[in-house]
Amino acid sequence: MAQLVTTLVAELGCAEPAALAEQLVTLADGAASRAMVLNEADYGRHARAAAETLLAHAFVPPLR
């Protein structure tokens, strides 16, 4: 999964695709685990919000 996500974010132009992919996959794994433990099928909404934040910051040009 991490390799697939790495490829996808690299295609989007992420400067550090492997790092971002690991963060996103870890987030997805954690959300799936929490959903199972809490028996809350829509727990992914929290992961989505966090993923949106990660993606928004991954493509911001570096400060000079």
PDB file of N, CA, C and O in Angstrom:
ATOM      1  N   MET A   1       0.825  -1.190   0.000  1.00  0.00           N
ATOM      2  CA  MET A   1       0.000   0.000   0.000  1.00  0.00           C
ATOM      3  C   MET A   1       0.870   1.255   0.000  1.00  0.00           C
ATOM      4  O   MET A   1       0.584   2.203  -0.706  1.00  0.00           O
ATOM      5  N   ALA A   2       1.921   1.226   0.818  1.00  0.00           N
ATOM      6  CA  ALA A   2       2.800   2.400   0.886  1.00  0.00           C
ATOM      7  C   ALA A   2       3.438   2.686  -0.468  1.00  0.00           C
ATOM      8  O   ALA A   2       3.584   3.850  -0.855  1.00  0.00           O
ATOM      9  N   GLN A   3       3.803   1.651  -1.195  1.00  0.00           N
ATOM     10  CA  GLN A   3       4.416   1.851  -2.507  1.00  0.00           C
ATOM     11  C   GLN A   3       3.430   2.489  -3.482  1.00  0.00           C
ATOM     12  O   GLN A   3       3.797   3.394  -4.232  1.00  0.00           O
ATOM     13  N   LEU A   4       2.189   2.038  -3.457  1.00  0.00           N
ATOM     14  CA  LEU A   4       1.159   2.623  -4.320  1.00  0.00           C
ATOM     15  C   LEU A   4       0.944   4.092  -3.990  1.00  0.00           C
ATOM     16  O   LEU A   4       0.916   4.945  -4.877  1.00  0.00           O
ATOM     17  N   VAL A   5       0.811   4.394  -2.709  1.00  0.00           N
ATOM     18  CA  VAL A   5       0.593   5.785  -2.298  1.00  0.00           C
ATOM     19  C   VAL A   5       1.816   6.636  -2.622  1.00  0.00           C
ATOM     20  O   VAL A   5       1.678   7.788  -3.058  1.00  0.00           O
ATOM     21  N   THR A   6       3.006   6.081  -2.459  1.00  0.00           N
ATOM     22  CA  THR A   6       4.226   6.809  -2.822  1.00  0.00           C
ATOM     23  C   THR A   6       4.199   7.191  -4.296  1.00  0.00           C
ATOM     24  O   THR A   6       4.492   8.335  -4.665  1.00  0.00           O
ATOM     25  N   THR A   7       3.836   6.257  -5.133  1.00  0.00           N
ATOM     26  CA  THR A   7       3.749   6.527  -6.574  1.00  0.00           C
ATOM     27  C   THR A   7       2.725   7.621  -6.862  1.00  0.00           C
ATOM     28  O   THR A   7       2.995   8.542  -7.647  1.00  0.00           O
ATOM     29  N   LEU A   8       1.578   7.539  -6.220  1.00  0.00           N
ATOM     30  CA  LEU A   8       0.513   8.516  -6.465  1.00  0.00           C
ATOM     31  C   LEU A   8       0.916   9.921  -6.042  1.00  0.00           C
ATOM     32  O   LEU A   8       0.721  10.881  -6.795  1.00  0.00           O
ATOM     33  N   VAL A   9       1.478  10.067  -4.839  1.00  0.00           N
ATOM     34  CA  VAL A   9       1.845  11.415  -4.400  1.00  0.00           C
ATOM     35  C   VAL A   9       3.058  11.938  -5.156  1.00  0.00           C
ATOM     36  O   VAL A   9       3.191  13.148  -5.360  1.00  0.00           O
ATOM     37  N   ALA A  10       3.919  11.044  -5.623  1.00  0.00           N
ATOM     38  CA  ALA A  10       5.042  11.478  -6.460  1.00  0.00           C
ATOM     39  C   ALA A  10       4.524  12.041  -7.779  1.00  0.00           C
ATOM     40  O   ALA A  10       5.029  13.060  -8.265  1.00  0.00           O
ATOM     41  N   GLU A  11       3.521  11.399  -8.344  1.00  0.00           N
ATOM     42  CA  GLU A  11       2.923  11.891  -9.583  1.00  0.00           C
ATOM     43  C   GLU A  11       2.270  13.258  -9.396  1.00  0.00           C
ATOM     44  O   GLU A  11       2.174  14.037 -10.339  1.00  0.00           O
ATOM     45  N   LEU A  12       1.843  13.550  -8.176  1.00  0.00           N
ATOM     46  CA  LEU A  12       1.254  14.857  -7.881  1.00  0.00           C
ATOM     47  C   LEU A  12       2.310  15.937  -7.673  1.00  0.00           C
ATOM     48  O   LEU A  12       1.989  17.109  -7.578  1.00  0.00           O
ATOM     49  N   GLY A  13       3.578  15.523  -7.569  1.00  0.00           N
ATOM     50  CA  GLY A  13       4.664  16.480  -7.425  1.00  0.00           C
ATOM     51  C   GLY A  13       5.140  16.699  -6.007  1.00  0.00           C
ATOM     52  O   GLY A  13       5.798  17.703  -5.725  1.00  0.00           O
ATOM     53  N   CYS A  14       4.864  15.781  -5.118  1.00  0.00           N
ATOM     54  CA  CYS A  14       5.317  15.896  -3.737  1.00  0.00           C
ATOM     55  C   CYS A  14       6.838  15.800  -3.685  1.00  0.00           C
ATOM     56  O   CYS A  14       7.428  14.921  -4.312  1.00  0.00           O
ATOM     57  N   ALA A  15       7.465  16.693  -2.917  1.00  0.00           N
ATOM     58  CA  ALA A  15       8.923  16.700  -2.814  1.00  0.00           C
ATOM     59  C   ALA A  15       9.455  15.498  -2.041  1.00  0.00           C
ATOM     60  O   ALA A  15      10.562  15.034  -2.297  1.00  0.00           O
ATOM     61  N   GLU A  16       8.691  14.994  -1.082  1.00  0.00           N
ATOM     62  CA  GLU A  16       9.102  13.847  -0.274  1.00  0.00           C
ATOM     63  C   GLU A  16       8.002  12.792  -0.285  1.00  0.00           C
ATOM     64  O   GLU A  16       7.325  12.574   0.722  1.00  0.00           O
ATOM     65  N   PRO A  17       7.794  12.130  -1.417  1.00  0.00           N
ATOM     66  CA  PRO A  17       6.659  11.214  -1.547  1.00  0.00           C
ATOM     67  C   PRO A  17       6.689  10.025  -0.599  1.00  0.00           C
ATOM     68  O   PRO A  17       5.648   9.609  -0.089  1.00  0.00           O
ATOM     69  N   ALA A  18       7.858   9.464  -0.322  1.00  0.00           N
ATOM     70  CA  ALA A  18       7.922   8.294   0.558  1.00  0.00           C
ATOM     71  C   ALA A  18       7.486   8.651   1.978  1.00  0.00           C
ATOM     72  O   ALA A  18       6.754   7.896   2.622  1.00  0.00           O
ATOM     73  N   ALA A  19       7.922   9.789   2.476  1.00  0.00           N
ATOM     74  CA  ALA A  19       7.552  10.227   3.828  1.00  0.00           C
ATOM     75  C   ALA A  19       6.054  10.488   3.917  1.00  0.00           C
ATOM     76  O   ALA A  19       5.389  10.048   4.861  1.00  0.00           O
ATOM     77  N   LEU A  20       5.525  11.199   2.942  1.00  0.00           N
ATOM     78  CA  LEU A  20       4.093  11.487   2.951  1.00  0.00           C
ATOM     79  C   LEU A  20       3.283  10.207   2.832  1.00  0.00           C
ATOM     80  O   LEU A  20       2.275  10.029   3.531  1.00  0.00           O
ATOM     81  N   ALA A  21       3.727   9.302   1.990  1.00  0.00           N
ATOM     82  CA  ALA A  21       3.012   8.032   1.824  1.00  0.00           C
ATOM     83  C   ALA A  21       2.970   7.251   3.133  1.00  0.00           C
ATOM     84  O   ALA A  21       1.923   6.713   3.508  1.00  0.00           O
ATOM     85  N   GLU A  22       4.085   7.187   3.847  1.00  0.00           N
ATOM     86  CA  GLU A  22       4.109   6.483   5.130  1.00  0.00           C
ATOM     87  C   GLU A  22       3.149   7.129   6.120  1.00  0.00           C
ATOM     88  O   GLU A  22       2.455   6.443   6.868  1.00  0.00           O
ATOM     89  N   GLN A  23       3.092   8.444   6.130  1.00  0.00           N
ATOM     90  CA  GLN A  23       2.171   9.149   7.024  1.00  0.00           C
ATOM     91  C   GLN A  23       0.720   8.824   6.667  1.00  0.00           C
ATOM     92  O   GLN A  23      -0.095   8.540   7.557  1.00  0.00           O
ATOM     93  N   LEU A  24       0.397   8.852   5.393  1.00  0.00           N
ATOM     94  CA  LEU A  24      -0.973   8.588   4.963  1.00  0.00           C
ATOM     95  C   LEU A  24      -1.382   7.136   5.215  1.00  0.00           C
ATOM     96  O   LEU A  24      -2.507   6.867   5.655  1.00  0.00           O
ATOM     97  N   VAL A  25      -0.477   6.209   4.956  1.00  0.00           N
ATOM     98  CA  VAL A  25      -0.783   4.795   5.182  1.00  0.00           C
ATOM     99  C   VAL A  25      -0.921   4.508   6.676  1.00  0.00           C
ATOM    100  O   VAL A  25      -1.810   3.772   7.096  1.00  0.00           O
ATOM    101  N   THR A  26      -0.051   5.098   7.480  1.00  0.00           N
ATOM    102  CA  THR A  26      -0.159   4.939   8.930  1.00  0.00           C
ATOM    103  C   THR A  26      -1.488   5.501   9.424  1.00  0.00           C
ATOM    104  O   THR A  26      -2.161   4.892  10.272  1.00  0.00           O
ATOM    105  N   LEU A  27      -1.876   6.622   8.897  1.00  0.00           N
ATOM    106  CA  LEU A  27      -3.152   7.226   9.242  1.00  0.00           C
ATOM    107  C   LEU A  27      -4.319   6.305   8.871  1.00  0.00           C
ATOM    108  O   LEU A  27      -5.235   6.089   9.669  1.00  0.00           O
ATOM    109  N   ALA A  28      -4.271   5.748   7.682  1.00  0.00           N
ATOM    110  CA  ALA A  28      -5.333   4.838   7.232  1.00  0.00           C
ATOM    111  C   ALA A  28      -5.388   3.591   8.104  1.00  0.00           C
ATOM    112  O   ALA A  28      -6.474   3.138   8.506  1.00  0.00           O
ATOM    113  N   ASP A  29      -4.227   3.027   8.421  1.00  0.00           N
ATOM    114  CA  ASP A  29      -4.181   1.844   9.284  1.00  0.00           C
ATOM    115  C   ASP A  29      -4.744   2.151  10.660  1.00  0.00           C
ATOM    116  O   ASP A  29      -5.502   1.361  11.231  1.00  0.00           O
ATOM    117  N   GLY A  30      -4.357   3.291  11.200  1.00  0.00           N
ATOM    118  CA  GLY A  30      -4.845   3.687  12.519  1.00  0.00           C
ATOM    119  C   GLY A  30      -6.351   3.915  12.529  1.00  0.00           C
ATOM    120  O   GLY A  30      -7.047   3.513  13.469  1.00  0.00           O
ATOM    121  N   ALA A  31      -6.855   4.543  11.488  1.00  0.00           N
ATOM    122  CA  ALA A  31      -8.292   4.790  11.406  1.00  0.00           C
ATOM    123  C   ALA A  31      -9.064   3.477  11.305  1.00  0.00           C
ATOM    124  O   ALA A  31     -10.115   3.311  11.936  1.00  0.00           O
ATOM    125  N   ALA A  32      -8.528   2.539  10.533  1.00  0.00           N
ATOM    126  CA  ALA A  32      -9.189   1.239  10.413  1.00  0.00           C
ATOM    127  C   ALA A  32      -9.201   0.513  11.756  1.00  0.00           C
ATOM    128  O   ALA A  32     -10.216  -0.082  12.146  1.00  0.00           O
ATOM    129  N   SER A  33      -8.089   0.593  12.470  1.00  0.00           N
ATOM    130  CA  SER A  33      -8.011  -0.052  13.781  1.00  0.00           C
ATOM    131  C   SER A  33      -8.981   0.585  14.767  1.00  0.00           C
ATOM    132  O   SER A  33      -9.699  -0.115  15.496  1.00  0.00           O
ATOM    133  N   ARG A  34      -9.013   1.896  14.802  1.00  0.00           N
ATOM    134  CA  ARG A  34      -9.923   2.602  15.716  1.00  0.00           C
ATOM    135  C   ARG A  34     -11.375   2.297  15.380  1.00  0.00           C
ATOM    136  O   ARG A  34     -12.204   2.097  16.271  1.00  0.00           O
ATOM    137  N   ALA A  35     -11.698   2.266  14.107  1.00  0.00           N
ATOM    138  CA  ALA A  35     -13.070   1.961  13.696  1.00  0.00           C
ATOM    139  C   ALA A  35     -13.474   0.577  14.181  1.00  0.00           C
ATOM    140  O   ALA A  35     -14.602   0.365  14.647  1.00  0.00           O
ATOM    141  N   MET A  36     -12.547  -0.366  14.100  1.00  0.00           N
ATOM    142  CA  MET A  36     -12.840  -1.729  14.527  1.00  0.00           C
ATOM    143  C   MET A  36     -12.979  -1.796  16.057  1.00  0.00           C
ATOM    144  O   MET A  36     -13.924  -2.386  16.574  1.00  0.00           O
ATOM    145  N   VAL A  37     -12.050  -1.186  16.762  1.00  0.00           N
ATOM    146  CA  VAL A  37     -12.066  -1.229  18.227  1.00  0.00           C
ATOM    147  C   VAL A  37     -13.304  -0.524  18.780  1.00  0.00           C
ATOM    148  O   VAL A  37     -13.939  -0.997  19.720  1.00  0.00           O
ATOM    149  N   LEU A  38     -13.631   0.617  18.200  1.00  0.00           N
ATOM    150  CA  LEU A  38     -14.764   1.402  18.692  1.00  0.00           C
ATOM    151  C   LEU A  38     -16.092   0.983  18.071  1.00  0.00           C
ATOM    152  O   LEU A  38     -17.132   1.518  18.440  1.00  0.00           O
ATOM    153  N   ASN A  39     -16.023   0.068  17.102  1.00  0.00           N
ATOM    154  CA  ASN A  39     -17.221  -0.373  16.383  1.00  0.00           C
ATOM    155  C   ASN A  39     -17.968   0.822  15.795  1.00  0.00           C
ATOM    156  O   ASN A  39     -19.182   0.961  15.936  1.00  0.00           O
ATOM    157  N   GLU A  40     -17.200   1.687  15.150  1.00  0.00           N
ATOM    158  CA  GLU A  40     -17.740   2.911  14.565  1.00  0.00           C
ATOM    159  C   GLU A  40     -17.320   2.964  13.094  1.00  0.00           C
ATOM    160  O   GLU A  40     -16.207   3.366  12.753  1.00  0.00           O
ATOM    161  N   ALA A  41     -18.205   2.535  12.245  1.00  0.00           N
ATOM    162  CA  ALA A  41     -17.886   2.371  10.826  1.00  0.00           C
ATOM    163  C   ALA A  41     -17.457   3.659  10.132  1.00  0.00           C
ATOM    164  O   ALA A  41     -16.663   3.627   9.196  1.00  0.00           O
ATOM    165  N   ASP A  42     -17.950   4.792  10.578  1.00  0.00           N
ATOM    166  CA  ASP A  42     -17.615   6.045   9.884  1.00  0.00           C
ATOM    167  C   ASP A  42     -16.460   6.788  10.546  1.00  0.00           C
ATOM    168  O   ASP A  42     -16.290   7.983  10.373  1.00  0.00           O
ATOM    169  N   TYR A  43     -15.614   6.081  11.251  1.00  0.00           N
ATOM    170  CA  TYR A  43     -14.471   6.705  11.921  1.00  0.00           C
ATOM    171  C   TYR A  43     -13.498   7.324  10.913  1.00  0.00           C
ATOM    172  O   TYR A  43     -12.747   8.232  11.254  1.00  0.00           O
ATOM    173  N   GLY A  44     -13.545   6.905   9.700  1.00  0.00           N
ATOM    174  CA  GLY A  44     -12.652   7.428   8.666  1.00  0.00           C
ATOM    175  C   GLY A  44     -12.765   8.914   8.444  1.00  0.00           C
ATOM    176  O   GLY A  44     -11.850   9.523   7.891  1.00  0.00           O
ATOM    177  N   ARG A  45     -13.832   9.518   8.899  1.00  0.00           N
ATOM    178  CA  ARG A  45     -13.990  10.973   8.716  1.00  0.00           C
ATOM    179  C   ARG A  45     -12.855  11.724   9.409  1.00  0.00           C
ATOM    180  O   ARG A  45     -12.391  12.752   8.923  1.00  0.00           O
ATOM    181  N   HIS A  46     -12.392  11.208  10.546  1.00  0.00           N
ATOM    182  CA  HIS A  46     -11.280  11.840  11.257  1.00  0.00           C
ATOM    183  C   HIS A  46      -9.980  11.685  10.459  1.00  0.00           C
ATOM    184  O   HIS A  46      -9.196  12.625  10.360  1.00  0.00           O
ATOM    185  N   ALA A  47      -9.787  10.519   9.905  1.00  0.00           N
ATOM    186  CA  ALA A  47      -8.592  10.271   9.098  1.00  0.00           C
ATOM    187  C   ALA A  47      -8.607  11.136   7.846  1.00  0.00           C
ATOM    188  O   ALA A  47      -7.561  11.641   7.425  1.00  0.00           O
ATOM    189  N   ARG A  48      -9.762  11.300   7.259  1.00  0.00           N
ATOM    190  CA  ARG A  48      -9.849  12.136   6.060  1.00  0.00           C
ATOM    191  C   ARG A  48      -9.443  13.577   6.358  1.00  0.00           C
ATOM    192  O   ARG A  48      -8.686  14.194   5.601  1.00  0.00           O
ATOM    193  N   ALA A  49      -9.928  14.105   7.468  1.00  0.00           N
ATOM    194  CA  ALA A  49      -9.571  15.474   7.845  1.00  0.00           C
ATOM    195  C   ALA A  49      -8.066  15.601   8.057  1.00  0.00           C
ATOM    196  O   ALA A  49      -7.438  16.570   7.603  1.00  0.00           O
ATOM    197  N   ALA A  50      -7.471  14.627   8.713  1.00  0.00           N
ATOM    198  CA  ALA A  50      -6.028  14.649   8.940  1.00  0.00           C
ATOM    199  C   ALA A  50      -5.264  14.498   7.619  1.00  0.00           C
ATOM    200  O   ALA A  50      -4.252  15.178   7.396  1.00  0.00           O
ATOM    201  N   ALA A  51      -5.737  13.634   6.746  1.00  0.00           N
ATOM    202  CA  ALA A  51      -5.087  13.432   5.447  1.00  0.00           C
ATOM    203  C   ALA A  51      -5.149  14.709   4.608  1.00  0.00           C
ATOM    204  O   ALA A  51      -4.172  15.052   3.927  1.00  0.00           O
ATOM    205  N   GLU A  52      -6.262  15.401   4.674  1.00  0.00           N
ATOM    206  CA  GLU A  52      -6.379  16.665   3.932  1.00  0.00           C
ATOM    207  C   GLU A  52      -5.357  17.678   4.417  1.00  0.00           C
ATOM    208  O   GLU A  52      -4.759  18.403   3.622  1.00  0.00           O
ATOM    209  N   THR A  53      -5.125  17.704   5.715  1.00  0.00           N
ATOM    210  CA  THR A  53      -4.117  18.608   6.283  1.00  0.00           C
ATOM    211  C   THR A  53      -2.719  18.211   5.819  1.00  0.00           C
ATOM    212  O   THR A  53      -1.928  19.069   5.404  1.00  0.00           O
ATOM    213  N   LEU A  54      -2.409  16.924   5.888  1.00  0.00           N
ATOM    214  CA  LEU A  54      -1.102  16.456   5.425  1.00  0.00           C
ATOM    215  C   LEU A  54      -0.879  16.810   3.960  1.00  0.00           C
ATOM    216  O   LEU A  54       0.194  17.297   3.577  1.00  0.00           O
ATOM    217  N   LEU A  55      -1.880  16.568   3.136  1.00  0.00           N
ATOM    218  CA  LEU A  55      -1.746  16.849   1.705  1.00  0.00           C
ATOM    219  C   LEU A  55      -1.613  18.337   1.443  1.00  0.00           C
ATOM    220  O   LEU A  55      -0.799  18.762   0.596  1.00  0.00           O
ATOM    221  N   ALA A  56      -2.354  19.156   2.166  1.00  0.00           N
ATOM    222  CA  ALA A  56      -2.284  20.597   1.966  1.00  0.00           C
ATOM    223  C   ALA A  56      -0.878  21.126   2.271  1.00  0.00           C
ATOM    224  O   ALA A  56      -0.369  22.001   1.574  1.00  0.00           O
ATOM    225  N   HIS A  57      -0.252  20.583   3.316  1.00  0.00           N
ATOM    226  CA  HIS A  57       1.073  21.050   3.703  1.00  0.00           C
ATOM    227  C   HIS A  57       2.191  20.411   2.894  1.00  0.00           C
ATOM    228  O   HIS A  57       3.298  20.959   2.839  1.00  0.00           O
ATOM    229  N   ALA A  58       1.935  19.307   2.264  1.00  0.00           N
ATOM    230  CA  ALA A  58       2.975  18.613   1.500  1.00  0.00           C
ATOM    231  C   ALA A  58       3.325  19.328   0.207  1.00  0.00           C
ATOM    232  O   ALA A  58       4.413  19.138  -0.327  1.00  0.00           O
ATOM    233  N   PHE A  59       2.431  20.138  -0.274  1.00  0.00           N
ATOM    234  CA  PHE A  59       2.656  20.783  -1.572  1.00  0.00           C
ATOM    235  C   PHE A  59       2.848  22.280  -1.472  1.00  0.00           C
ATOM    236  O   PHE A  59       2.843  22.980  -2.463  1.00  0.00           O
ATOM    237  N   VAL A  60       3.052  22.781  -0.258  1.00  0.00           N
ATOM    238  CA  VAL A  60       3.338  24.202  -0.064  1.00  0.00           C
ATOM    239  C   VAL A  60       4.800  24.431  -0.412  1.00  0.00           C
ATOM    240  O   VAL A  60       5.665  23.684   0.058  1.00  0.00           O
ATOM    241  N   PRO A  61       5.075  25.458  -1.210  1.00  0.00           N
ATOM    242  CA  PRO A  61       6.489  25.710  -1.556  1.00  0.00           C
ATOM    243  C   PRO A  61       7.290  26.044  -0.292  1.00  0.00           C
ATOM    244  O   PRO A  61       6.782  26.705   0.610  1.00  0.00           O
ATOM    245  N   PRO A  62       8.534  25.585  -0.208  1.00  0.00           N
ATOM    246  CA  PRO A  62       9.354  25.880   0.972  1.00  0.00           C
ATOM    247  C   PRO A  62       9.624  27.369   1.104  1.00  0.00           C
ATOM    248  O   PRO A  62       9.720  28.085   0.109  1.00  0.00           O
ATOM    249  N   LEU A  63       9.773  27.830   2.360  1.00  0.00           N
ATOM    250  CA  LEU A  63      10.121  29.233   2.608  1.00  0.00           C
ATOM    251  C   LEU A  63      11.569  29.461   2.222  1.00  0.00           C
ATOM    252  O   LEU A  63      12.424  28.603   2.385  1.00  0.00           O
ATOM    253  N   ARG A  64      11.856  30.636   1.747  1.00  0.00           N
ATOM    254  CA  ARG A  64      13.237  30.965   1.331  1.00  0.00           C
ATOM    255  C   ARG A  64      13.863  31.926   2.289  1.00  0.00           C
ATOM    256  O   ARG A  64      13.389  32.744   2.865  1.00  0.00           O
TER     257      ARG A  64
END
